[in-house]
XYZ file of C-alpha atoms in Angstrom:
148
model
C 146.893 82.712 89.630
C 150.345 84.308 89.196
C 150.292 85.346 92.853
C 149.476 81.760 93.887
C 152.252 80.273 91.750
C 154.757 82.821 93.095
C 153.817 81.903 96.654
C 154.106 78.171 95.975
C 157.508 78.584 94.321
C 158.840 80.915 97.027
C 157.926 78.316 99.672
C 159.544 75.483 97.646
C 156.271 73.574 97.485
C 155.914 70.481 95.295
C 152.872 71.302 93.145
C 151.400 71.109 89.686
C 148.784 73.328 88.029
C 146.728 71.235 85.637
C 144.687 72.901 82.905
C 141.584 71.092 81.681
C 139.234 71.982 78.880
C 136.017 71.413 80.782
C 134.710 72.647 84.115
C 134.612 70.178 86.995
C 131.480 70.654 89.091
C 131.514 67.756 91.564
C 133.973 65.669 93.523
C 132.993 62.625 91.486
C 133.624 64.466 88.202
C 137.072 65.456 89.483
C 137.901 61.939 90.620
C 136.828 60.520 87.252
C 138.675 63.173 85.255
C 141.992 62.789 87.114
C 141.677 59.056 87.791
C 142.018 59.552 91.544
C 140.180 58.539 94.712
C 137.208 60.824 95.387
C 138.798 61.705 98.741
C 141.678 63.377 96.899
C 139.345 65.976 95.422
C 139.474 68.968 97.705
C 136.848 71.690 97.528
C 137.338 74.918 99.454
C 134.123 76.245 100.967
C 133.668 79.732 102.385
C 131.805 79.938 105.677
C 130.135 83.072 106.983
C 130.131 83.160 110.774
C 129.417 85.620 113.555
C 133.236 85.990 113.815
C 133.812 86.673 110.102
C 134.627 84.520 107.098
C 136.489 81.212 107.290
C 137.621 78.778 104.627
C 136.919 75.067 104.992
C 139.171 72.759 102.952
C 137.568 69.316 102.897
C 138.049 65.946 101.315
C 135.641 65.130 98.483
C 134.388 62.120 100.430
C 133.657 64.080 103.619
C 129.944 64.103 102.968
C 127.481 66.799 103.837
C 128.871 69.658 105.917
C 126.699 70.025 109.019
C 126.585 73.662 110.213
C 125.274 72.624 113.649
C 128.298 70.355 114.153
C 130.678 73.114 113.020
C 129.010 75.652 115.342
C 129.586 73.351 118.298
C 133.077 72.295 117.247
C 134.385 75.826 116.699
C 132.172 77.757 119.156
C 130.363 79.969 116.662
C 126.971 81.487 117.367
C 126.079 81.577 113.668
C 127.528 79.751 110.684
C 126.384 79.155 107.118
C 127.836 78.783 103.658
C 128.646 82.147 102.120
C 126.490 83.255 99.204
C 128.095 83.192 95.729
C 128.537 86.976 95.663
C 130.207 86.870 99.090
C 132.542 84.099 97.906
C 133.595 86.234 94.958
C 134.039 89.364 97.082
C 136.113 87.620 99.787
C 138.175 85.209 97.653
C 138.171 86.858 94.233
C 136.963 83.546 92.775
C 133.652 82.073 91.792
C 132.054 79.152 93.636
C 133.683 75.967 92.392
C 137.087 77.465 91.682
C 138.087 78.903 95.075
C 141.805 78.357 95.634
C 143.085 75.818 98.156
C 145.533 78.466 99.338
C 144.048 81.636 100.892
C 146.642 82.896 103.401
C 144.488 85.852 104.489
C 141.431 83.773 105.411
C 141.377 81.721 108.631
C 141.114 78.101 107.475
C 139.818 74.816 108.848
C 141.261 71.659 107.292
C 139.796 68.171 107.056
C 142.238 65.701 108.615
C 140.977 63.136 106.085
C 143.187 64.806 103.455
C 146.318 63.493 105.142
C 145.533 59.949 103.932
C 146.859 60.999 100.535
C 150.253 62.098 99.253
C 148.579 64.637 96.946
C 145.157 66.231 96.712
C 143.512 68.235 93.921
C 141.597 71.479 94.292
C 141.001 75.008 93.117
C 143.516 77.576 91.929
C 141.086 80.482 91.871
C 140.834 80.190 88.073
C 138.137 78.045 86.420
C 139.290 75.013 84.434
C 142.576 74.738 86.314
C 143.353 72.463 89.244
C 146.125 72.535 91.827
C 147.809 69.248 92.755
C 149.528 69.697 96.132
C 150.478 67.884 99.349
C 148.016 68.321 102.242
C 150.816 69.428 104.596
C 151.507 72.346 102.238
C 147.856 73.407 102.298
C 148.157 73.562 106.072
C 151.510 75.386 105.955
C 150.487 78.062 103.445
C 147.051 78.864 104.842
C 146.208 80.596 108.098
C 145.149 77.252 109.589
C 143.081 77.685 112.750
C 141.553 74.242 113.273
C 140.648 70.812 111.976
C 137.582 68.734 111.333
C 137.263 64.941 111.431
């Protein structure tokens, strides 16, 4: 997480890392814990495609991610969620704590995040959460496209 914090500070990003004593497993748990709209919870999913791995940063109220829709939208032949061991190998984090900021992974962002001043998501370390502006997620990642 030191690398993440250094990057955020070097880019003069307005952020907060929040430590919490219990794991947060769902968007609803995160919304309840932080007292925020469920849409402000922001999981990062890792997608395995025929063109390599991509991150997908989505709003907690996006709903089910439809691989068929993503294949058509982004012109992939194959796309699926990465397996837990692939997530760990590619991101260095376990499923559920993948960081919102992964500059080395091409990233798709949910436009629904821009409804909010701040969103909450992974830091790469369990039981910590990053509070950050959606525009900074876009700026600090290798953003290659948008959904919604």
